[in-house]
PDB file of C-alpha atoms in Angstrom:
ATOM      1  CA  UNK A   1      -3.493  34.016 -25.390  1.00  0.00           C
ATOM      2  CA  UNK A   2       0.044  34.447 -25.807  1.00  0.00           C
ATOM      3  CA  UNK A   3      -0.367  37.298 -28.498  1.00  0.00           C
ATOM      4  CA  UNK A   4      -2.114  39.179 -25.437  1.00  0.00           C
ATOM      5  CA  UNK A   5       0.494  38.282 -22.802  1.00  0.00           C
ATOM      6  CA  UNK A   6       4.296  38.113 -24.447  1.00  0.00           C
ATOM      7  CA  UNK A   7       4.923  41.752 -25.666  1.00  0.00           C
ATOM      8  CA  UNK A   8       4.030  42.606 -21.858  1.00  0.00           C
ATOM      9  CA  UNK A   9       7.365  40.432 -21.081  1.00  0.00           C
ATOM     10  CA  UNK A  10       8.592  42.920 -23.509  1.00  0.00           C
ATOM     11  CA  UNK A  11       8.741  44.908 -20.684  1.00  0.00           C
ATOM     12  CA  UNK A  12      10.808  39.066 -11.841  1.00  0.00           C
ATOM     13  CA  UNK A  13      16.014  27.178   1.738  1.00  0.00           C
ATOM     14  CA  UNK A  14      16.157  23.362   0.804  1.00  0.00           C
ATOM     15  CA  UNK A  15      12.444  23.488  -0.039  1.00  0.00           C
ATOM     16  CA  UNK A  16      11.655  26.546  -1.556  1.00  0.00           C
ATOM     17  CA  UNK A  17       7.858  28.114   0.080  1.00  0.00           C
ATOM     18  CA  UNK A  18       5.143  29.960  -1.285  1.00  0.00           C
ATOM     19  CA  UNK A  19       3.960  32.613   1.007  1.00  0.00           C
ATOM     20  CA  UNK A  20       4.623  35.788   2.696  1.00  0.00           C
ATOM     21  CA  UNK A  21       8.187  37.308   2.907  1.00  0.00           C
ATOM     22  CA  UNK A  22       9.171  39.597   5.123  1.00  0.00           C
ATOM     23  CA  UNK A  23       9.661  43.443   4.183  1.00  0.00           C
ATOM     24  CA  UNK A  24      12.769  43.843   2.092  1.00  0.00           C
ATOM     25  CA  UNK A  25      15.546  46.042   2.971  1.00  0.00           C
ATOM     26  CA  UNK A  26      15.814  48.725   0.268  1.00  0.00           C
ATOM     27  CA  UNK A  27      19.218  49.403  -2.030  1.00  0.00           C
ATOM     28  CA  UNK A  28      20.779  52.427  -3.418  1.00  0.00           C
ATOM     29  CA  UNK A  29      21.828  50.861  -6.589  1.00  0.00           C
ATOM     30  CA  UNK A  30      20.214  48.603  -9.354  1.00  0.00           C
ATOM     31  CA  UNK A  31      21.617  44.585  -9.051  1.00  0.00           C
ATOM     32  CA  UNK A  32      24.605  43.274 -11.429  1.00  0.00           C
ATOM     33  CA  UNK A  33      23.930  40.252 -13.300  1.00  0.00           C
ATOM     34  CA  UNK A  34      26.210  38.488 -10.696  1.00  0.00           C
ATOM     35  CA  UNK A  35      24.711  39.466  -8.051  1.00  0.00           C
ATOM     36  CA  UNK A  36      21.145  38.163  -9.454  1.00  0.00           C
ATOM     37  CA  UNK A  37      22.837  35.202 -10.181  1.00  0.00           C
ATOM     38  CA  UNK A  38      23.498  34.613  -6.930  1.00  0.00           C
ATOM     39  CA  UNK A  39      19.999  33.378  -5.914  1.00  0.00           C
ATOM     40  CA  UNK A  40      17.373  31.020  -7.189  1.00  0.00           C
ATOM     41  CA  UNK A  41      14.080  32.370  -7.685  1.00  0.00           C
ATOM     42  CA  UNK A  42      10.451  31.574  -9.073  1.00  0.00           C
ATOM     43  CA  UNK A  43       8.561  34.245 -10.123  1.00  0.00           C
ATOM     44  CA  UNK A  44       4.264  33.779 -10.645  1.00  0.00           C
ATOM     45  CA  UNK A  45       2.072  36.040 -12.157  1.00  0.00           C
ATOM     46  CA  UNK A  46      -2.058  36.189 -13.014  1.00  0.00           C
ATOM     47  CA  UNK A  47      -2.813  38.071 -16.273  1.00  0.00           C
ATOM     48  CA  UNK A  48      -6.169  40.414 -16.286  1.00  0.00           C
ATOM     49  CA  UNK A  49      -7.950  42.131 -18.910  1.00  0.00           C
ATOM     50  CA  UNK A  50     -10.621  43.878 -16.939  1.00  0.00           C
ATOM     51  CA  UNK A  51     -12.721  41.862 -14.877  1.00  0.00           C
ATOM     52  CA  UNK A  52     -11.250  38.358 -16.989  1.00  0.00           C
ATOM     53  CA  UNK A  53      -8.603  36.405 -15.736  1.00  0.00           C
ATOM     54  CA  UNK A  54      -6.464  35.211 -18.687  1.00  0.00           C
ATOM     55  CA  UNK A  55      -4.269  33.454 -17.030  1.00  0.00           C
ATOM     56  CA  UNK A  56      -1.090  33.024 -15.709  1.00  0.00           C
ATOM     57  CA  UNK A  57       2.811  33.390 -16.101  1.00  0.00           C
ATOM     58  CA  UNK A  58       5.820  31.671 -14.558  1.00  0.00           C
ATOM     59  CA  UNK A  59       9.259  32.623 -14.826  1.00  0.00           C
ATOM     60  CA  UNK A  60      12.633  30.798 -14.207  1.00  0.00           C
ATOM     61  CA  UNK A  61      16.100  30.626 -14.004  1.00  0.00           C
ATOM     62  CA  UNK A  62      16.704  26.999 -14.812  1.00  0.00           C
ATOM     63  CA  UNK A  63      20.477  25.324 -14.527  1.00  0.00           C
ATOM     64  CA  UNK A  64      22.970  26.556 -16.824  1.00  0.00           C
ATOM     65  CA  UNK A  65      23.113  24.256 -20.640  1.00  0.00           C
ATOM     66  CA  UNK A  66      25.928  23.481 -23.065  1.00  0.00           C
ATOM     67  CA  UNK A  67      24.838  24.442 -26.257  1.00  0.00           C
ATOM     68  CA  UNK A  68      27.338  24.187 -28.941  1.00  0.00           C
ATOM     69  CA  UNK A  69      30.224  23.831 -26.291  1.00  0.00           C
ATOM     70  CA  UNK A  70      29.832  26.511 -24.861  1.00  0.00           C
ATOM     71  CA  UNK A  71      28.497  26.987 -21.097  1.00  0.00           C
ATOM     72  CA  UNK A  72      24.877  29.088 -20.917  1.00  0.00           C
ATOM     73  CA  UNK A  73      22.604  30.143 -19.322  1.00  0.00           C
ATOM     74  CA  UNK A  74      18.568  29.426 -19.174  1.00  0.00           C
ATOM     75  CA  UNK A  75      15.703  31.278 -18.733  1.00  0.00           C
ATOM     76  CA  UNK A  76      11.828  29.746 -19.000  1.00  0.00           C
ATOM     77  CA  UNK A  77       8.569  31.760 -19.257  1.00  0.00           C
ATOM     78  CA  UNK A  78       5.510  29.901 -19.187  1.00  0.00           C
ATOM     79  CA  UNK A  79       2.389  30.700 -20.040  1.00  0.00           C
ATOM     80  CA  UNK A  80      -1.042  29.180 -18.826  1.00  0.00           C
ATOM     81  CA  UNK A  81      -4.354  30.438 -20.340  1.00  0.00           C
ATOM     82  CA  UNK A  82      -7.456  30.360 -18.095  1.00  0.00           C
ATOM     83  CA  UNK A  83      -9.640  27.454 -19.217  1.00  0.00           C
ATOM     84  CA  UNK A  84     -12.696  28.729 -17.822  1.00  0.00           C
ATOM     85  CA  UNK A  85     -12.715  31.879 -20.414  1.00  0.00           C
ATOM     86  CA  UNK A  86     -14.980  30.536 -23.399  1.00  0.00           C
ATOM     87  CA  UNK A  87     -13.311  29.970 -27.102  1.00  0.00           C
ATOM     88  CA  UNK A  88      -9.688  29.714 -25.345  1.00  0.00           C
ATOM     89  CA  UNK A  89      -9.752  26.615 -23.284  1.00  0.00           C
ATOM     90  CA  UNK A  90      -6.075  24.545 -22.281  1.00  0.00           C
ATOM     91  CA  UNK A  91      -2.817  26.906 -23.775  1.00  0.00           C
ATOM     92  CA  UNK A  92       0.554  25.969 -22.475  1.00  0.00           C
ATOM     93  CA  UNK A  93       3.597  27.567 -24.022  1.00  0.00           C
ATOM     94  CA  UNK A  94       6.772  27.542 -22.856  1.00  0.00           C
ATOM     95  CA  UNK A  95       9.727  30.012 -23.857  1.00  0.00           C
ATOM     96  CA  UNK A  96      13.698  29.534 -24.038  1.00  0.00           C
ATOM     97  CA  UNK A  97      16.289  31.822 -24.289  1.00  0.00           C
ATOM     98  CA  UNK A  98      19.877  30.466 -23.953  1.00  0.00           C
ATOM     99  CA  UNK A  99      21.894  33.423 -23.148  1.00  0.00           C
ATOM    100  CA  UNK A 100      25.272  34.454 -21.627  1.00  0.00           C
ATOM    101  CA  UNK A 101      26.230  38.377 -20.144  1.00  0.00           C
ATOM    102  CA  UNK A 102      28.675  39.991 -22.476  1.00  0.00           C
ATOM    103  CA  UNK A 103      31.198  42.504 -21.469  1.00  0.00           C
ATOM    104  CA  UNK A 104      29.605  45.459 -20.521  1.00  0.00           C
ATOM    105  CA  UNK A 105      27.196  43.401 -17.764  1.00  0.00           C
ATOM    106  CA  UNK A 106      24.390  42.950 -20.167  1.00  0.00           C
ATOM    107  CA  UNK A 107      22.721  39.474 -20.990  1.00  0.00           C
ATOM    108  CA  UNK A 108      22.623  39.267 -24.634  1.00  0.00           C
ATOM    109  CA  UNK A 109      20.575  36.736 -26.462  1.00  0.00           C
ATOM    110  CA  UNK A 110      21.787  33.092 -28.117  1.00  0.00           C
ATOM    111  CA  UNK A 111      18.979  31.114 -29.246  1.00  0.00           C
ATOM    112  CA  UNK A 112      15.776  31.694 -28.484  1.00  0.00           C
ATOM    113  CA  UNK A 113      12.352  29.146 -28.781  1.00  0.00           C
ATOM    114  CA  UNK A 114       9.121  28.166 -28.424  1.00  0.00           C
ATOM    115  CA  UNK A 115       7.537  24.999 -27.290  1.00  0.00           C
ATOM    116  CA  UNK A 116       3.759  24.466 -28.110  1.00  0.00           C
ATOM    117  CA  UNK A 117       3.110  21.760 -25.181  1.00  0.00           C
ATOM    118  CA  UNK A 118      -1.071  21.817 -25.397  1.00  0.00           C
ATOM    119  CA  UNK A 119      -0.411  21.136 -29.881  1.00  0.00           C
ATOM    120  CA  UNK A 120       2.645  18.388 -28.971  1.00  0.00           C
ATOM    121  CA  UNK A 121       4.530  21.599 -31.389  1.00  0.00           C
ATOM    122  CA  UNK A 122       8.195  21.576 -30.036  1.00  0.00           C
ATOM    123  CA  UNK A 123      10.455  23.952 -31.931  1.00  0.00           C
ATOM    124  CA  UNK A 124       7.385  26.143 -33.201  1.00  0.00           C
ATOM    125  CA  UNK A 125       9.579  29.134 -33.385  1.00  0.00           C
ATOM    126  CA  UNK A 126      13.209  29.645 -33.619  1.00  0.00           C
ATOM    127  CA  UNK A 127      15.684  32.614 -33.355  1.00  0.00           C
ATOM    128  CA  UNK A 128      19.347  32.290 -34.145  1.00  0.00           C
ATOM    129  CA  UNK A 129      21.778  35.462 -32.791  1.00  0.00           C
ATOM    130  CA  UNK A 130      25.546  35.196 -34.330  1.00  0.00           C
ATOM    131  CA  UNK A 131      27.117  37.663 -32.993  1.00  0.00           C
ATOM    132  CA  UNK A 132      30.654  36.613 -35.566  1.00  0.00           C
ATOM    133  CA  UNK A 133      28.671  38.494 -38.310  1.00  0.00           C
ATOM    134  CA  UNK A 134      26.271  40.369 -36.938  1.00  0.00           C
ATOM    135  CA  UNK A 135      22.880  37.721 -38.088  1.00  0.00           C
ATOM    136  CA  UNK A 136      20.034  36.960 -36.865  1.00  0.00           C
ATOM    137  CA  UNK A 137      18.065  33.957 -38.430  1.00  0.00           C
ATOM    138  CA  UNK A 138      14.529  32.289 -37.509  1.00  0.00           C
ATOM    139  CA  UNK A 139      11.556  29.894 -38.449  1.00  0.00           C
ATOM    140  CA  UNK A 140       8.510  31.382 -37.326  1.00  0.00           C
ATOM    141  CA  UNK A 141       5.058  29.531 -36.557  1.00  0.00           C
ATOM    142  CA  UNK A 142       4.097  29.603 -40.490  1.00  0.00           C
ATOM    143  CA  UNK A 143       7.429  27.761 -41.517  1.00  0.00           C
ATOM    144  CA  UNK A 144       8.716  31.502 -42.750  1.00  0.00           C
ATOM    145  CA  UNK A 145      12.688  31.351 -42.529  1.00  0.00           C
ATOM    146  CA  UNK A 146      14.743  34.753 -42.797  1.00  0.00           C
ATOM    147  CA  UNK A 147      17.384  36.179 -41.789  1.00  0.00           C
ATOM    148  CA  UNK A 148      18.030  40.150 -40.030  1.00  0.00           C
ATOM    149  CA  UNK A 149      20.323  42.319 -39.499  1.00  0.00           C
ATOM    150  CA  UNK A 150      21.607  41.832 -35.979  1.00  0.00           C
ATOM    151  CA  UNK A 151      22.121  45.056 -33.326  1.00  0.00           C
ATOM    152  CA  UNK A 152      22.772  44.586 -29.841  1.00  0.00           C
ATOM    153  CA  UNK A 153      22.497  43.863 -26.865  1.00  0.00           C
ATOM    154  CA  UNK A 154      19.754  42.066 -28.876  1.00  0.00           C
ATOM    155  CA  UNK A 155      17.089  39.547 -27.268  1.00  0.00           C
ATOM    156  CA  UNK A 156      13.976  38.126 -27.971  1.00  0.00           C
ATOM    157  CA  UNK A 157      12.017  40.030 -25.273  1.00  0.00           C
ATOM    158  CA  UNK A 158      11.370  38.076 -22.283  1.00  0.00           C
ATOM    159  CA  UNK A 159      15.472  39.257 -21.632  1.00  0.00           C
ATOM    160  CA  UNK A 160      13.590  42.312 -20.616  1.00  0.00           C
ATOM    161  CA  UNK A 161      12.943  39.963 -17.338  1.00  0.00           C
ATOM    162  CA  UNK A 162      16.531  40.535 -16.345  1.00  0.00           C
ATOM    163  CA  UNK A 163      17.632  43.409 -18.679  1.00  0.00           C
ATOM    164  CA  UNK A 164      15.364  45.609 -16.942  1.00  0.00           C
ATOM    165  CA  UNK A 165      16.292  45.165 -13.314  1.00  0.00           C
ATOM    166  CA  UNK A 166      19.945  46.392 -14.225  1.00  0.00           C
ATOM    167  CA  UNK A 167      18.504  50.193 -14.559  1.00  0.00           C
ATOM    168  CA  UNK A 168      15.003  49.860 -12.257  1.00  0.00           C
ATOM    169  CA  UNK A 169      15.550  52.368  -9.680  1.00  0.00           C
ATOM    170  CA  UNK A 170      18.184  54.503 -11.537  1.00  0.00           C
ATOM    171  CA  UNK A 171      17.856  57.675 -13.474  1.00  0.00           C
ATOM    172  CA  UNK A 172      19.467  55.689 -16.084  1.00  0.00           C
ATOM    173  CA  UNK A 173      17.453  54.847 -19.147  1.00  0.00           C
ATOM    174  CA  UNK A 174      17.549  52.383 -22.119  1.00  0.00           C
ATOM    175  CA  UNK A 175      16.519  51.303 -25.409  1.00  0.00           C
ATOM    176  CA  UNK A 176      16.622  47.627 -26.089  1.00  0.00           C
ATOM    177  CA  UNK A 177      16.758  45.778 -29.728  1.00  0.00           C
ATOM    178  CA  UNK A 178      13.991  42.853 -30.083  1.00  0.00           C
ATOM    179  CA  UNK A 179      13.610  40.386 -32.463  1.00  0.00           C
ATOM    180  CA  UNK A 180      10.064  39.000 -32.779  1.00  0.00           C
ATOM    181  CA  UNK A 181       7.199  38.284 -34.937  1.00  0.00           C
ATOM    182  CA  UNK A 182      10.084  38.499 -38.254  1.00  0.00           C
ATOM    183  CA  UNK A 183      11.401  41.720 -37.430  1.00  0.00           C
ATOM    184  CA  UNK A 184      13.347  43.974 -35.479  1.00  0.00           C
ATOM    185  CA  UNK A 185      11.534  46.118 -33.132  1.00  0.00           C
ATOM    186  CA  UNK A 186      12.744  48.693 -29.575  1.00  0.00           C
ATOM    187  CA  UNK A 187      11.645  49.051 -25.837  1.00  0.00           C
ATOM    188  CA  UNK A 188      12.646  52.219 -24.324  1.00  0.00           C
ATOM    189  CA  UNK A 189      12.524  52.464 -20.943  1.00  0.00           C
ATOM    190  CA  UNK A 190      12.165  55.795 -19.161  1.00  0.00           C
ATOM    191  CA  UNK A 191      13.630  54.877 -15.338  1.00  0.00           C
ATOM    192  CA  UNK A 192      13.343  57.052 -12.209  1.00  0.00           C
ATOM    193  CA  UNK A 193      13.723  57.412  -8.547  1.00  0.00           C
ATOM    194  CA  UNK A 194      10.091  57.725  -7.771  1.00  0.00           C
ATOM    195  CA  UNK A 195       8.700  55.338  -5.562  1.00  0.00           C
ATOM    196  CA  UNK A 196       5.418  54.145  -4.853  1.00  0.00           C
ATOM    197  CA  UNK A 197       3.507  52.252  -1.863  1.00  0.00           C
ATOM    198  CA  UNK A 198       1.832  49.350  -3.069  1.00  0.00           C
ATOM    199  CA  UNK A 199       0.561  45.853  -2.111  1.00  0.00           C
ATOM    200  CA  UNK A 200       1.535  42.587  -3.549  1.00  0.00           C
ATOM    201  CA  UNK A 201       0.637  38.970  -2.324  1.00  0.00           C
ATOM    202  CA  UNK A 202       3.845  37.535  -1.309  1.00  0.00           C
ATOM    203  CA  UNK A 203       4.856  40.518   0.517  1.00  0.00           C
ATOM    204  CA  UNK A 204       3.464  40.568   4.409  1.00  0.00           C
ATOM    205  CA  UNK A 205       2.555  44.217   4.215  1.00  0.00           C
ATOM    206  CA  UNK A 206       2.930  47.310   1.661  1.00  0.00           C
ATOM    207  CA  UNK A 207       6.208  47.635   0.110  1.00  0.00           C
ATOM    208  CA  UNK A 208       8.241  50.424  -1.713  1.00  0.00           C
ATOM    209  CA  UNK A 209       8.422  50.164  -5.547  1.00  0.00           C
ATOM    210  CA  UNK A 210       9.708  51.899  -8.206  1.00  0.00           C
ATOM    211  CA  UNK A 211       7.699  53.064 -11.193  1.00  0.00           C
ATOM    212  CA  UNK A 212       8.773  52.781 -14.614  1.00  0.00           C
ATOM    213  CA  UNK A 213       7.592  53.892 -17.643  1.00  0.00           C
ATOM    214  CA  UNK A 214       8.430  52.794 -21.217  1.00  0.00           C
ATOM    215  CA  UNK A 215       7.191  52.786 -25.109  1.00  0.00           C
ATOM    216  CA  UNK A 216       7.679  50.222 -28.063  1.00  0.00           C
ATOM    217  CA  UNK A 217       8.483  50.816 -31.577  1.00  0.00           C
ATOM    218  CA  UNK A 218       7.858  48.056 -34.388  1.00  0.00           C
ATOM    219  CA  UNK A 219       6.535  46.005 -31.567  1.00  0.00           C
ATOM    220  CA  UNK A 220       2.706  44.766 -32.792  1.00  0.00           C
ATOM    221  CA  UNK A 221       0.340  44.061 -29.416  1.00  0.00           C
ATOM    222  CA  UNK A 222      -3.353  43.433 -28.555  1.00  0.00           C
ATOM    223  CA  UNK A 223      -6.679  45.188 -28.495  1.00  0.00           C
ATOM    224  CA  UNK A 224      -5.354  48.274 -29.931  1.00  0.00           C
ATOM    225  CA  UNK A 225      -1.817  48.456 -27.697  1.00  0.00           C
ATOM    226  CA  UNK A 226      -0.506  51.828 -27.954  1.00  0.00           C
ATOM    227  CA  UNK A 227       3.424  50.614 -26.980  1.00  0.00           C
ATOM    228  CA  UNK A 228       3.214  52.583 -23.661  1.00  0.00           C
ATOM    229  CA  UNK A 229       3.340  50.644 -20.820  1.00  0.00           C
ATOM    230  CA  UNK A 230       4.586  50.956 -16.934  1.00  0.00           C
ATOM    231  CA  UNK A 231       5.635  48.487 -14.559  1.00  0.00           C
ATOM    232  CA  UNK A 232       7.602  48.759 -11.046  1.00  0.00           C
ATOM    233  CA  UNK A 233      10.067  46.881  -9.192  1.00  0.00           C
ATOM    234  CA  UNK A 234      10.637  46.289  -5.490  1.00  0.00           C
ATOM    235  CA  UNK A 235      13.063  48.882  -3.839  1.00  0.00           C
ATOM    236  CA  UNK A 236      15.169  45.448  -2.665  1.00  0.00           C
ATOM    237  CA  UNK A 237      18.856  44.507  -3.443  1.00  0.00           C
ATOM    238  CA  UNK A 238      17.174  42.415  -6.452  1.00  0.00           C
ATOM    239  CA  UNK A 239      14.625  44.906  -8.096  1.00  0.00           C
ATOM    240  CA  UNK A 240      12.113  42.146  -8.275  1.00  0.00           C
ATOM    241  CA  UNK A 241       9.824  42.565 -11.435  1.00  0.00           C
ATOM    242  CA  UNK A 242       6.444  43.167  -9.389  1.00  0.00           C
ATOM    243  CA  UNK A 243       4.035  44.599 -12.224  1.00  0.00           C
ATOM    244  CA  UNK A 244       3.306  45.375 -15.807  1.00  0.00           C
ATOM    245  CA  UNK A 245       0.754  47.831 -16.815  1.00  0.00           C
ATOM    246  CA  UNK A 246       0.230  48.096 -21.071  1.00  0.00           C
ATOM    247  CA  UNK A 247      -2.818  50.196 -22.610  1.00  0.00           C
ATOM    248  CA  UNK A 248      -4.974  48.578 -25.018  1.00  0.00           C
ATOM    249  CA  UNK A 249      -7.714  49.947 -26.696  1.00  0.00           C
ATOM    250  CA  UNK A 250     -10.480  49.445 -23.732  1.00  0.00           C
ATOM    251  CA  UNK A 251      -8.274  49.940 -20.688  1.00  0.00           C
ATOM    252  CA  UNK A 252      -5.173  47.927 -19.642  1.00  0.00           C
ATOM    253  CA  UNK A 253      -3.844  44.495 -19.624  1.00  0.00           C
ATOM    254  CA  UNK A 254      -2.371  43.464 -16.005  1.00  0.00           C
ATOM    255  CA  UNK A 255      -0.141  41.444 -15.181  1.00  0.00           C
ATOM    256  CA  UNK A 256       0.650  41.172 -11.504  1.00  0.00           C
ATOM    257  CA  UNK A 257       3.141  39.206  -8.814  1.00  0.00           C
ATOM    258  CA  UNK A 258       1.320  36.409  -7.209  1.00  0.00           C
ATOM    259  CA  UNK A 259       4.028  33.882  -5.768  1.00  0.00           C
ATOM    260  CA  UNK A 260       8.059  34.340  -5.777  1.00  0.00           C
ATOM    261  CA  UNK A 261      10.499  32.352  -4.020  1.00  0.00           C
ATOM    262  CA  UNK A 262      14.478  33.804  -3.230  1.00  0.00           C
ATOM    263  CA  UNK A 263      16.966  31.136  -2.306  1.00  0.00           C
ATOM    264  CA  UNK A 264      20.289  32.135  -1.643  1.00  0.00           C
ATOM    265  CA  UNK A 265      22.854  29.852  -3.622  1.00  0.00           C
TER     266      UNK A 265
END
């Protein structure tokens, strides 16, 4: 389940409510990492393959952690597989990346994990980024322990979350470094102007988004994925991460906004 879903990530009040927001007021420019930091929000997302549901996605900006005395920040994506699709049944995963925003604006990775909940496997994977001389080490699922040459602004790959919304909107494109699955790998990301009308759950009416499209290198996915993908972003002051679109062998897998909360901090 999460082989199908995570390389998509490769490519988002007192009492926080579900529901419909009002239309957002559009933005000339792509957010800084300050100014995204300047609101709390949960992000949920249903995963299709076809007509199948695979499940779901949640994404979070949780409080900042001290992690070898130094002050960073915490991101969570969690993944929930679809019980009702036959052979997959209860999958819970949960994924950690401690990171901070170096000079140049960019969040740039620290340690990155993965917690097995449904297997009680906490710890199952583990990447290391030391940026002092240029390393990055990890234990994979198998036990495997290496160590890679480090290039940045390097990440995991569910960075992408925020790295992305820095250029969506822009005519300003990118290629990121990723370290996963024991090697390095690339997302390039092709941005643009164009917009697009679409409709999206927690949004009470159409809304303007922009369209993105991107490729992988060295990045292995599902069903035959090809490494192009698309995905679009909310013409707001936040470039919320509405959609992902990545071709696999028999069509696409989906994976699109379903509830997102904004508090201002």
């Amino acid at each position: 389940m999460t082989k199908i879903i995570l390389p998509i990530l490769l490519f988002v009040l007192t009492v926080p409510v579900f529901g419909q927001h009002n239309l957002p007021d559009s933005a000339s420019a792509p957010p800084t990492m300050e100014h995204l930091f300047s609101v709390k929000e949960t992000f949920r997302y249903e995963v299709k393959y076809g007509f199948l549901k695979l499940g779901w996605v949640n994404v979070e900006l949780l409080s900042d952690t001290t992690y070898r005395g130094r002050e960073l920040n915490h991101i969570l994506t969690e993944i929930e597989s679809n019980p009702s699709i036959p052979f997959v049944g209860d999958e819970l995963d949960r994924f950690h990346s401690l990171f901070y925003v170096n000079d140049n604006g960019l969040p740039v990775e620290v340690k990155y994990w993965k917690d097995n909940i449904d297997e009680g496997k906490y710890d199952e994977i583990q990447y290391w980024f030391d940026r002092d001389i240029g390393k990055v080490y990890y234990i994979e699922e198998d036990d495997s322990r290496d160590t890679l040459e480090l290039e940045d602004p390097a990440t995991s790959g569910h960075l992408i979350f925020y790295f992305s919304r820095l250029f969506a909107g822009s005519e300003e494109d990118y290629q990121l470094p990723v370290y996963v699955t024991k090697k390095k790998g690339y997302i390039y990301a092709d941005n643009s102007l164009k917009k697009e009308k679409r409709n999206y759950a927690p949004f009470d009416g159409p809304i303007q988004a922009y369209l993105m499209n991107g490729t992988t290198e060295n990045i292995e996915g599902p069903f035959g994925f090809s490494g192009d993908f698309r995905a679009w972003f909310l013409d707001d002051d936040l470039r919320v991460p509405l959609e992902a679109r990545v071709k696999v062998l028999w069509g696409n897998v989906i994976v699109r906004m379903i509830e997102y909360t904004r508090e201002e901090l």
